[in-house]
Coordinates of C-alpha atoms in Angstrom, one line a residue:
Chain A
M1 CA 24.9 -55.6 -45.2
I2 CA 28.2 -56.2 -43.4
A3 CA 26.4 -55.9 -39.9
V4 CA 23.8 -58.4 -41.0
F5 CA 26.5 -60.7 -42.3
K6 CA 28.4 -60.6 -39.0
R7 CA 25.4 -61.1 -36.9
E8 CA 24.1 -64.1 -38.8
F9 CA 27.6 -65.7 -39.1
H10 CA 28.1 -65.4 -35.3
A11 CA 24.5 -66.7 -34.7
Y12 CA 25.6 -70.0 -36.4
F13 CA 28.3 -70.4 -33.8
H14 CA 26.3 -69.2 -30.8
S15 CA 24.0 -72.2 -31.4
P16 CA 25.1 -75.9 -32.3
L17 CA 23.9 -75.5 -35.7
G18 CA 27.1 -74.2 -37.3
Y19 CA 29.4 -76.7 -35.5
V20 CA 27.0 -79.6 -36.3
F21 CA 26.6 -78.8 -40.0
I22 CA 30.5 -78.5 -40.3
A23 CA 31.1 -81.5 -38.4
V24 CA 28.6 -83.6 -40.4
M25 CA 30.1 -82.4 -43.7
Y26 CA 33.5 -83.3 -42.4
F27 CA 32.4 -86.7 -41.4
F28 CA 30.9 -87.5 -44.8
T29 CA 33.9 -86.0 -46.5
A30 CA 36.3 -88.2 -44.4
Y31 CA 34.0 -91.2 -44.9
Y32 CA 34.0 -90.9 -48.8
F33 CA 37.6 -90.1 -48.8
F34 CA 38.4 -93.3 -46.7
M35 CA 36.1 -95.4 -49.0
G36 CA 37.1 -93.9 -52.4
N37 CA 40.7 -93.1 -51.9
L38 CA 42.3 -95.0 -49.0
V39 CA 40.5 -98.4 -49.4
Q40 CA 40.8 -98.1 -53.2
N41 CA 44.3 -97.0 -53.0
T42 CA 44.0 -94.2 -55.5
T43 CA 44.7 -90.5 -55.8
D44 CA 41.6 -90.0 -57.9
M45 CA 39.1 -87.8 -55.8
S46 CA 36.2 -88.0 -58.2
F47 CA 34.4 -90.5 -56.0
L48 CA 34.6 -88.3 -53.0
F49 CA 33.3 -85.2 -55.0
N50 CA 30.5 -87.0 -56.7
Q51 CA 29.3 -88.2 -53.3
L52 CA 29.5 -84.7 -51.8
F53 CA 27.1 -83.4 -54.5
T54 CA 24.3 -85.6 -52.8
V55 CA 25.4 -84.8 -49.4
V56 CA 25.4 -80.9 -50.2
L57 CA 21.9 -81.4 -51.7
F58 CA 20.5 -82.6 -48.5
L59 CA 22.4 -80.7 -45.8
V60 CA 22.0 -77.2 -47.3
P61 CA 18.5 -76.8 -46.3
I62 CA 19.4 -77.4 -42.6
L63 CA 22.0 -74.6 -42.9
T64 CA 19.4 -72.1 -44.3
M65 CA 16.2 -73.1 -42.8
R66 CA 16.4 -70.4 -40.1
L67 CA 17.9 -67.6 -42.1
M68 CA 14.7 -65.8 -42.9
S69 CA 11.9 -67.6 -41.2
E70 CA 13.4 -67.0 -37.7
D71 CA 13.2 -63.3 -38.0
Q72 CA 9.7 -63.5 -39.2
R73 CA 8.6 -65.7 -36.5
A74 CA 10.4 -63.8 -33.6
G75 CA 9.6 -60.4 -34.9
T76 CA 13.3 -59.2 -35.2
N77 CA 12.7 -58.4 -38.9
Q78 CA 11.2 -55.1 -37.6
I79 CA 14.4 -54.1 -36.2
L80 CA 16.1 -54.9 -39.5
F81 CA 13.7 -53.5 -41.9
T82 CA 13.4 -50.2 -40.0
S83 CA 17.3 -49.7 -40.1
P84 CA 19.0 -47.7 -42.8
V85 CA 19.9 -51.0 -44.7
S86 CA 18.0 -52.1 -47.9
R87 CA 16.0 -55.2 -47.8
L88 CA 18.3 -56.5 -50.6
G89 CA 21.2 -55.7 -48.3
I90 CA 19.7 -57.7 -45.5
V91 CA 19.1 -60.6 -47.7
C92 CA 22.6 -60.5 -49.1
G93 CA 24.1 -60.3 -45.5
K94 CA 22.2 -63.5 -44.6
Y95 CA 23.0 -65.1 -47.7
F96 CA 26.8 -64.6 -47.5
A97 CA 26.9 -65.6 -43.9
A98 CA 25.4 -69.1 -44.7
F99 CA 27.7 -69.3 -47.7
A100 CA 30.7 -68.5 -45.6
V101 CA 29.7 -71.4 -43.2
Y102 CA 29.3 -73.7 -46.3
L103 CA 32.6 -72.7 -47.5
M104 CA 34.1 -73.8 -44.1
S105 CA 32.2 -77.0 -44.2
I106 CA 33.6 -78.1 -47.7
S107 CA 37.2 -77.1 -46.7
G108 CA 37.4 -80.7 -45.5
A109 CA 37.8 -81.7 -49.2
L110 CA 40.8 -79.5 -49.5
I111 CA 42.3 -80.9 -46.5
M112 CA 41.9 -84.6 -48.0
A113 CA 43.7 -83.2 -51.2
L114 CA 46.4 -82.0 -49.2
I115 CA 46.6 -85.4 -47.4
V116 CA 47.0 -87.1 -50.8
E117 CA 49.5 -84.3 -51.9
F118 CA 51.6 -85.2 -48.7
F119 CA 51.7 -89.0 -49.4
S120 CA 51.5 -89.0 -53.3
K121 CA 50.7 -86.4 -55.9
T122 CA 47.3 -84.7 -56.2
D123 CA 45.8 -83.9 -59.6
W124 CA 45.3 -80.2 -58.6
P125 CA 43.5 -79.0 -61.7
V126 CA 40.9 -81.7 -61.3
V127 CA 40.6 -81.0 -57.6
I128 CA 40.2 -77.2 -58.1
G129 CA 37.7 -77.9 -60.8
H130 CA 35.7 -80.2 -58.2
L131 CA 36.0 -77.5 -55.6
I132 CA 34.8 -74.7 -57.9
G133 CA 31.8 -77.0 -58.8
L134 CA 31.1 -77.6 -55.2
I135 CA 31.3 -74.0 -54.4
L136 CA 28.9 -73.0 -57.3
L137 CA 26.5 -75.8 -56.3
G138 CA 26.3 -74.4 -52.8
A139 CA 26.0 -70.9 -54.0
S140 CA 22.8 -71.7 -56.0
L141 CA 21.4 -74.2 -53.5
I142 CA 21.7 -71.7 -50.5
A143 CA 20.0 -69.0 -52.6
I144 CA 17.1 -71.4 -53.4
C145 CA 16.7 -72.6 -49.7
L146 CA 17.0 -68.9 -48.7
F147 CA 14.1 -68.0 -50.9
L148 CA 12.0 -70.9 -49.4
S149 CA 13.0 -69.9 -45.9
G150 CA 11.6 -66.3 -46.7
L151 CA 8.2 -67.8 -47.6
T152 CA 7.3 -69.0 -44.2
E153 CA 7.7 -68.3 -40.4
S154 CA 8.4 -72.1 -39.6
Q155 CA 12.0 -73.4 -39.7
V156 CA 10.5 -76.9 -40.1
I157 CA 8.4 -76.0 -43.2
A158 CA 11.6 -74.1 -44.7
A159 CA 13.8 -77.3 -44.1
V160 CA 11.1 -79.6 -45.6
S161 CA 10.5 -77.4 -48.7
G162 CA 14.3 -77.1 -49.0
F163 CA 14.6 -80.9 -49.1
A164 CA 11.7 -81.1 -51.7
A165 CA 13.5 -78.7 -53.9
S166 CA 16.7 -80.7 -53.4
L167 CA 15.1 -83.9 -54.3
S168 CA 13.3 -82.5 -57.4
L169 CA 16.8 -81.4 -58.7
V170 CA 17.7 -85.1 -58.3
L171 CA 14.5 -86.2 -59.9
I172 CA 15.1 -83.9 -62.9
D173 CA 18.0 -86.3 -63.9
A174 CA 15.5 -89.3 -63.6
L175 CA 13.0 -87.5 -65.8
V176 CA 15.6 -87.0 -68.6
S177 CA 15.7 -90.8 -69.3
V178 CA 12.0 -91.3 -69.1
V179 CA 10.5 -88.5 -71.2
S180 CA 10.2 -89.0 -75.0
G181 CA 9.8 -85.4 -76.1
K182 CA 12.9 -83.9 -77.3
T183 CA 12.1 -80.4 -76.1
F184 CA 11.5 -81.7 -72.5
K185 CA 14.5 -83.7 -72.7
T186 CA 16.6 -80.8 -73.6
L187 CA 14.9 -78.6 -71.0
F188 CA 15.5 -81.1 -68.3
M189 CA 19.0 -81.6 -69.5
Y190 CA 19.5 -77.9 -69.4
M191 CA 18.2 -77.6 -65.7
S192 CA 19.9 -80.5 -64.4
F193 CA 22.2 -79.5 -61.6
N194 CA 23.9 -83.0 -61.7
N195 CA 24.8 -82.7 -65.4
R196 CA 26.3 -79.3 -65.0
Y197 CA 28.2 -80.3 -61.8
H198 CA 29.5 -83.4 -63.7
G199 CA 31.6 -81.2 -66.0
F200 CA 33.6 -79.9 -63.0
T201 CA 34.2 -83.4 -61.6
I202 CA 36.0 -84.2 -64.8
G203 CA 38.2 -81.2 -64.5
I204 CA 36.3 -79.1 -67.0
I205 CA 35.3 -75.6 -66.1
D206 CA 32.6 -74.7 -68.6
F207 CA 31.8 -71.1 -68.5
S208 CA 28.2 -71.8 -69.3
N209 CA 27.9 -73.9 -66.3
V210 CA 29.5 -71.3 -64.1
V211 CA 27.2 -68.7 -65.5
F212 CA 24.1 -71.1 -64.8
F213 CA 24.9 -71.6 -61.1
L214 CA 25.7 -67.9 -60.5
S215 CA 22.5 -67.0 -62.4
I216 CA 20.3 -69.3 -60.1
A217 CA 22.1 -67.8 -57.1
A218 CA 21.6 -64.2 -58.1
L219 CA 17.9 -64.8 -59.3
F220 CA 16.8 -66.3 -56.0
V221 CA 18.6 -63.7 -53.9
L222 CA 16.8 -61.2 -55.8
L223 CA 13.6 -62.9 -55.5
T224 CA 14.1 -63.2 -51.8
G225 CA 14.5 -59.5 -51.6
A226 CA 11.5 -58.9 -53.8
G227 CA 9.4 -61.2 -51.5
L228 CA 10.4 -58.9 -48.6
E229 CA 9.6 -55.8 -50.6
K230 CA 6.2 -57.3 -51.4
R231 CA 5.2 -57.7 -47.9
R232 CA 6.0 -54.1 -47.2
W233 CA 3.3 -53.4 -49.6
S234 CA 0.6 -55.9 -48.5
Chain B
M1 CA 11.1 -33.0 -38.9
V2 CA 8.1 -35.1 -39.8
D3 CA 5.7 -34.2 -42.7
V4 CA 2.9 -36.6 -43.4
E5 CA 0.4 -35.8 -46.3
H6 CA -2.7 -37.5 -47.2
L7 CA -1.8 -40.9 -45.9
T8 CA -4.0 -43.7 -46.8
K9 CA -3.6 -47.3 -46.2
Y10 CA -5.5 -50.4 -47.2
Y11 CA -5.2 -53.9 -45.8
G12 CA -7.0 -55.8 -48.6
D13 CA -10.3 -54.0 -48.9
K14 CA -10.2 -52.5 -45.4
K15 CA -9.2 -49.0 -45.2
V16 CA -7.2 -48.5 -42.0
L17 CA -5.8 -45.0 -42.6
D18 CA -8.0 -42.4 -44.2
D19 CA -6.2 -39.4 -45.7
I20 CA -4.1 -38.5 -42.5
S21 CA -2.0 -35.3 -42.6
F22 CA 0.2 -33.8 -39.9
S23 CA 3.5 -32.3 -39.3
I24 CA 5.8 -32.6 -36.3
A25 CA 8.6 -29.9 -35.4
D26 CA 11.9 -30.6 -33.9
R27 CA 12.1 -31.3 -30.2
Q28 CA 8.3 -31.8 -30.1
V29 CA 6.8 -34.7 -28.1
V30 CA 3.7 -35.8 -29.8
G31 CA 1.4 -38.5 -28.6
L32 CA -0.6 -40.7 -30.9
L33 CA -3.7 -41.6 -28.9
G34 CA -6.4 -44.1 -30.1
L35 CA -8.2 -47.3 -29.1
N36 CA -6.8 -50.6 -30.0
G37 CA -7.1 -50.9 -33.9
A38 CA -7.5 -47.3 -34.5
G39 CA -4.4 -47.3 -36.8
K40 CA -1.6 -45.9 -34.5
S41 CA 0.8 -48.7 -35.0
T42 CA 0.2 -48.6 -38.8
I43 CA 1.0 -45.0 -38.9
M44 CA 4.3 -45.7 -37.1
N45 CA 5.0 -48.7 -39.2
I46 CA 4.7 -46.3 -42.2
L47 CA 6.8 -43.7 -40.6
T48 CA 9.6 -46.1 -40.0
G49 CA 9.4 -47.5 -43.6
Y50 CA 8.4 -51.0 -42.4
L51 CA 5.2 -50.6 -44.4
A52 CA 4.4 -48.7 -47.4
A53 CA 1.3 -46.5 -47.6
T54 CA -1.3 -47.1 -50.2
S55 CA -1.2 -43.5 -51.1
G56 CA 0.3 -40.3 -49.5
T57 CA 3.7 -39.2 -48.7
V58 CA 6.0 -39.2 -45.6
R59 CA 9.0 -37.1 -45.4
I60 CA 11.5 -37.5 -42.4
A61 CA 14.0 -34.6 -42.1
G62 CA 13.2 -33.8 -45.7
Y63 CA 13.8 -37.3 -47.1
D64 CA 10.9 -39.3 -48.6
I65 CA 10.5 -42.5 -46.7
L66 CA 9.9 -44.5 -49.9
S67 CA 12.1 -43.1 -52.6
D68 CA 15.0 -42.1 -50.0
A69 CA 14.4 -44.6 -47.4
T70 CA 18.1 -45.1 -46.4
N71 CA 18.6 -41.4 -45.6
A72 CA 15.3 -41.2 -44.0
K73 CA 15.8 -44.1 -41.6
K74 CA 19.2 -42.6 -40.4
H75 CA 17.2 -40.0 -38.5
I76 CA 14.8 -42.6 -37.0
G77 CA 15.1 -44.4 -33.7
Y78 CA 12.2 -47.0 -33.3
L79 CA 10.9 -49.1 -30.4
P80 CA 8.3 -51.4 -31.7
E81 CA 5.2 -52.3 -29.8
L82 CA 6.5 -55.9 -29.3
F83 CA 10.2 -55.5 -29.0
S84 CA 11.9 -58.6 -30.2
F85 CA 15.6 -59.4 -29.6
Y86 CA 18.1 -62.1 -30.5
P87 CA 18.1 -64.5 -27.5
E88 CA 21.8 -65.6 -28.0
M89 CA 23.0 -62.0 -27.7
R90 CA 24.3 -60.0 -24.7
V91 CA 22.9 -56.5 -24.1
N92 CA 26.3 -55.0 -25.2
D93 CA 26.6 -57.0 -28.3
F94 CA 23.0 -56.4 -29.3
L95 CA 23.5 -52.6 -29.0
S96 CA 26.8 -52.9 -30.9
F97 CA 25.1 -54.7 -33.6
I98 CA 22.6 -51.9 -33.8
C99 CA 25.5 -49.3 -34.1
D100 CA 26.7 -51.5 -37.1
L101 CA 23.2 -51.7 -38.6
K102 CA 22.8 -48.0 -38.4
G103 CA 26.4 -47.4 -39.5
V104 CA 27.1 -45.1 -36.7
M105 CA 29.9 -44.9 -34.1
R106 CA 32.4 -47.0 -36.1
D107 CA 35.4 -46.0 -33.9
H108 CA 35.7 -48.4 -31.0
K109 CA 36.2 -45.6 -28.3
E110 CA 33.6 -43.4 -29.7
R111 CA 31.2 -46.4 -29.6
E112 CA 32.0 -47.6 -26.1
T113 CA 31.4 -43.8 -24.8
H114 CA 28.2 -43.6 -26.7
L115 CA 26.8 -46.9 -25.5
S116 CA 28.0 -46.2 -21.8
D117 CA 26.1 -42.9 -22.0
I118 CA 22.9 -44.6 -23.4
C119 CA 23.0 -47.4 -20.9
E120 CA 23.5 -45.0 -18.1
R121 CA 20.5 -42.9 -19.3
V122 CA 18.1 -45.9 -19.4
G123 CA 19.4 -47.7 -16.4
L124 CA 21.3 -50.6 -18.1
A125 CA 24.7 -49.8 -16.9
D126 CA 25.0 -52.9 -14.7
E127 CA 23.2 -55.2 -17.2
R128 CA 25.5 -54.7 -20.2
R129 CA 27.2 -58.3 -19.9
R130 CA 23.9 -60.1 -19.3
M131 CA 22.1 -62.2 -21.9
I132 CA 19.0 -60.3 -23.0
R133 CA 16.8 -63.4 -22.7
N134 CA 17.7 -63.4 -19.0
L135 CA 16.4 -59.9 -18.3
S136 CA 13.1 -59.1 -16.9
K137 CA 10.5 -57.6 -19.2
G138 CA 11.2 -54.1 -17.9
Y139 CA 14.8 -54.4 -18.5
R140 CA 14.1 -55.9 -22.1
Q141 CA 12.0 -52.8 -22.8
R142 CA 14.9 -50.6 -21.6
V143 CA 17.1 -52.5 -24.1
G144 CA 14.6 -51.6 -26.7
F145 CA 14.6 -48.0 -25.7
A146 CA 18.6 -48.0 -25.7
Q147 CA 18.7 -49.2 -29.2
A148 CA 16.3 -46.6 -30.3
L149 CA 18.6 -44.0 -28.9
I150 CA 21.7 -45.3 -30.7
G151 CA 23.1 -42.5 -33.0
N152 CA 21.2 -39.9 -31.3
P153 CA 18.4 -39.8 -33.9
A154 CA 16.5 -36.7 -34.6
L155 CA 13.2 -38.5 -34.5
L156 CA 12.2 -41.1 -32.0
I157 CA 9.2 -43.4 -32.6
L158 CA 8.0 -45.4 -29.6
D159 CA 5.1 -47.6 -30.0
E160 CA 3.3 -48.2 -26.8
P161 CA 6.5 -48.0 -24.8
T162 CA 4.8 -48.4 -21.4
A163 CA 2.9 -51.3 -22.2
S164 CA 3.3 -54.4 -19.9
L165 CA 5.6 -52.5 -17.5
D166 CA 5.1 -52.4 -13.9
P167 CA 4.0 -48.9 -12.2
S168 CA 7.5 -47.9 -11.1
Q169 CA 8.9 -48.9 -14.6
V170 CA 6.2 -46.8 -16.2
V171 CA 7.2 -43.8 -14.2
D172 CA 10.9 -44.3 -15.2
M173 CA 10.1 -44.7 -18.9
R174 CA 8.0 -41.5 -18.8
E175 CA 10.8 -39.6 -17.5
L176 CA 13.1 -41.1 -20.1
I177 CA 10.9 -40.0 -22.9
R178 CA 10.5 -36.5 -21.5
E179 CA 14.1 -36.1 -21.2
T180 CA 14.6 -37.3 -24.7
G181 CA 12.2 -35.0 -26.0
K182 CA 14.4 -32.1 -25.0
K183 CA 16.9 -33.2 -27.8
S184 CA 14.8 -35.1 -30.4
A185 CA 11.3 -35.1 -31.7
V186 CA 9.4 -38.0 -30.2
I187 CA 6.2 -39.7 -31.4
V188 CA 4.8 -42.0 -28.8
S189 CA 1.5 -44.0 -29.1
S190 CA -0.8 -45.1 -26.5
H191 CA -4.3 -46.0 -25.8
I192 CA -4.1 -44.5 -22.4
L193 CA -4.9 -40.7 -22.3
H194 CA -3.5 -40.1 -19.0
E195 CA -0.2 -41.6 -20.1
I196 CA -0.1 -39.3 -23.2
Q197 CA -1.0 -36.3 -21.2
L198 CA 1.9 -36.9 -18.8
M199 CA 4.5 -37.0 -21.4
C200 CA 3.5 -35.0 -24.5
D201 CA 3.4 -31.4 -25.8
R202 CA 0.7 -32.3 -28.4
V203 CA -1.8 -35.2 -28.7
I204 CA -3.2 -36.5 -32.0
L205 CA -6.4 -38.6 -31.6
I206 CA -6.7 -41.3 -34.1
H207 CA -10.2 -42.8 -34.6
E208 CA -10.9 -45.4 -37.1
G209 CA -8.1 -44.2 -39.2
K210 CA -8.8 -40.5 -39.2
I211 CA -7.4 -37.8 -37.1
A212 CA -10.2 -37.0 -34.6
A213 CA -8.5 -34.2 -32.8
D214 CA -5.1 -32.4 -32.8
D215 CA -4.5 -30.5 -29.7
T216 CA -2.6 -29.9 -26.6
P217 CA -3.2 -32.1 -23.6
E218 CA -4.8 -29.2 -21.7
G219 CA -7.0 -28.4 -24.7
L220 CA -8.0 -32.1 -24.9
S221 CA -8.6 -32.2 -21.2
R222 CA -11.0 -29.3 -21.5
K223 CA -12.8 -31.0 -24.3
M224 CA -13.3 -34.1 -22.3
M225 CA -14.0 -32.6 -19.0
S226 CA -17.4 -33.7 -17.9
T227 CA -18.9 -31.4 -15.3
H228 CA -22.4 -33.0 -15.3
R229 CA -21.1 -36.3 -14.0
M230 CA -19.5 -36.9 -10.6
V231 CA -19.1 -39.5 -7.8
A232 CA -19.6 -38.1 -4.2
R233 CA -18.8 -39.6 -1.0
I234 CA -21.6 -38.3 1.3
K235 CA -22.2 -39.1 5.1
G236 CA -25.7 -39.8 6.3
A237 CA -28.7 -41.9 5.8
K238 CA -29.0 -43.2 2.3
D239 CA -32.7 -42.2 1.7
D240 CA -31.9 -38.7 3.0
V241 CA -29.0 -38.3 0.6
L242 CA -31.1 -39.6 -2.1
N243 CA -34.0 -37.2 -1.4
A244 CA -31.6 -34.3 -1.1
L245 CA -29.9 -34.8 -4.5
Q246 CA -33.1 -35.8 -6.3
S247 CA -34.5 -32.3 -5.2
V248 CA -31.8 -30.7 -7.3
P249 CA -33.6 -29.6 -10.7
S250 CA -30.4 -30.4 -12.8
V251 CA -29.7 -33.8 -11.4
Q252 CA -31.2 -36.5 -13.6
H253 CA -29.9 -39.6 -12.0
V254 CA -28.5 -40.6 -8.6
E255 CA -27.3 -44.0 -7.6
A256 CA -25.7 -45.3 -4.4
V257 CA -22.6 -47.5 -5.3
V258 CA -21.0 -48.7 -2.3
E259 CA -20.5 -47.9 1.4
N260 CA -16.8 -47.3 1.5
E261 CA -16.6 -45.6 4.9
P262 CA -18.9 -46.3 7.9
G263 CA -22.1 -44.4 7.4
A264 CA -20.8 -42.9 4.1
F265 CA -21.7 -44.1 0.6
D266 CA -20.3 -43.3 -2.9
Y267 CA -23.1 -41.9 -5.1
R268 CA -22.9 -41.6 -8.9
I269 CA -24.6 -38.4 -9.9
E270 CA -25.6 -37.4 -13.4
G271 CA -27.1 -34.2 -14.5
V272 CA -28.3 -32.7 -17.7
A273 CA -25.7 -32.7 -20.4
G274 CA -23.9 -29.4 -20.7
T275 CA -24.7 -28.2 -17.2
D276 CA -22.4 -27.9 -14.2
I277 CA -24.1 -29.7 -11.3
R278 CA -21.2 -29.3 -8.7
E279 CA -22.5 -26.2 -7.0
D280 CA -26.1 -27.3 -6.9
V281 CA -25.1 -30.6 -5.3
F282 CA -22.9 -28.8 -2.8
H283 CA -25.8 -26.5 -1.8
A284 CA -28.4 -29.2 -1.6
L285 CA -26.3 -31.2 0.7
A286 CA -25.3 -28.2 2.8
Y287 CA -29.0 -27.4 3.1
A288 CA -29.9 -30.9 4.3
D289 CA -26.8 -30.9 6.6
L290 CA -25.2 -33.9 4.9
P291 CA -21.4 -33.7 5.0
L292 CA -19.7 -34.1 1.6
L293 CA -16.6 -36.1 2.3
Q294 CA -15.1 -36.4 -1.1
T295 CA -16.0 -35.6 -4.8
T296 CA -14.4 -37.3 -7.8
R297 CA -15.1 -35.8 -11.4
R298 CA -16.2 -38.5 -13.7
E299 CA -14.0 -38.3 -16.7
Q300 CA -15.3 -39.7 -19.9
A301 CA -14.2 -43.0 -21.2
L302 CA -11.9 -42.8 -24.3
E303 CA -14.7 -43.8 -26.4
D304 CA -16.8 -41.0 -25.3
V305 CA -14.0 -38.6 -25.9
F306 CA -13.9 -39.7 -29.6
L307 CA -17.6 -39.4 -29.8
H308 CA -17.3 -36.0 -28.1
V309 CA -14.6 -34.6 -30.4
T310 CA -16.2 -36.1 -33.5
G311 CA -19.5 -34.5 -32.5
T312 CA -21.5 -37.6 -32.3
D313 CA -22.0 -37.8 -28.3
Q314 CA -25.6 -38.7 -27.9
D315 CA -25.0 -38.4 -24.2
A316 CA -26.9 -41.7 -23.9
Q317 CA -23.9 -43.7 -23.1
P318 CA -24.1 -45.6 -19.9
I319 CA -21.8 -44.4 -17.1
Q320 CA -18.8 -46.5 -17.1
E321 CA -15.8 -46.5 -14.9
S322 CA -12.8 -46.2 -17.4
E323 CA -9.9 -48.1 -16.4
E324 CA -7.9 -46.4 -19.2
L325 CA -8.3 -42.8 -18.0
R326 CA -7.2 -43.5 -14.4

């Protein structure tokens, strides 16, 4: 698994993808910090983190689109799958490589918090809550998009289906306000990433929300591994 | 080293392997020979754990490839038919990645010595710093061979290793395989009989998913030797030659092919199946005072070999020059 992690992590920086992803994330972080904190003259970083939720939803598919599909298209999966590493180990290696790049990309928010701390006083419990929320959101989104990438040989299809998945996560929130049935309302509320993320933005680390995001991540990593295993039996 | 028992594989409804069983000893070079689509690559994919069999068992060095895949795969070095690589990697980085993947040679000095040795053996010593994407096809194949050798696996599986190489590279690759066979068991697949004969101690013929023959190259050669078909270059008037050859009772068919030398034609001569026409042809030409400049035994096409070894040879196949057996 570590070998796959190292290769995938380096692969991000052997191509422009890793640099561009981090740069774009830093750009939006800086932009929303400027608009939400510097212009408004406030140390409350909620605006920044709320905006980053949407940014993350639409940038993560770019990060993960090549993870599984590229190996399938190029045939390099034959080298991986005939090595003494389990298929789940291979998936985990790829997953954590993407997650490591993601962590680097959201580190910009931490830098902004340090800037606030330098000139004023940062509300660290809230910022840490925000960061944990952002990390968990990324962990589950990367797993979903990794799974989608494993379903196709095309990076474009992987990215588009990732965007569709992200968009549907946003649409779930919209559905909550329009459906009348209580069961559906509860179900959509339960599945809403935005609702669960919102708790972190007000500084509340709800254990059920943590478990929800981690469960989604674990489920889709396992599904990706199972997808590879299924292909072995086809 | 390898024990395969009752291996069967279906792709959907299509049965591509039908109850295949064989064993391979240590340091034995075995050729899997078969026409395209015979099932060679499927066997190799199952042996390496890339695919799972529908039924049957595969044991590598005593480990089951399904239930104990990690241990079984530690003994395997594999060169796929279409060797794919990571374009952004240099040769050295790629080989080092394979070391990590196989979990071997963790010590830096030990790894460096091992990789140097392998690169020296496969002729990559001067290319280690180059990007793989910038290498020629022959050198890329060497990289594939080098990665298969990492960790000194006890079993090397090479799927059509000489495909798409130029003739000099083919000779080098054959030599590498023969040399490796002194230390490891090697399974090499090809659809070229001559290729397999030059490299292997044993040949397993696969035809329509079944083992059609399992023999030494010499034994197989005997089976496929055809003494009732030959090509002869004979000097003299064409009509005289045709008359002389048609007078031989065992000769059924004679055909002038092409005038390759001034005054001398190549003739395709075919006799009754199961007879040896060579002496009769020689005596008939000597009697007619027609100089025999050269003869070539007409070997059977690979398809004919399969028909022959499976006992379905009707001997009604048209004579075909076989590119594969040259």
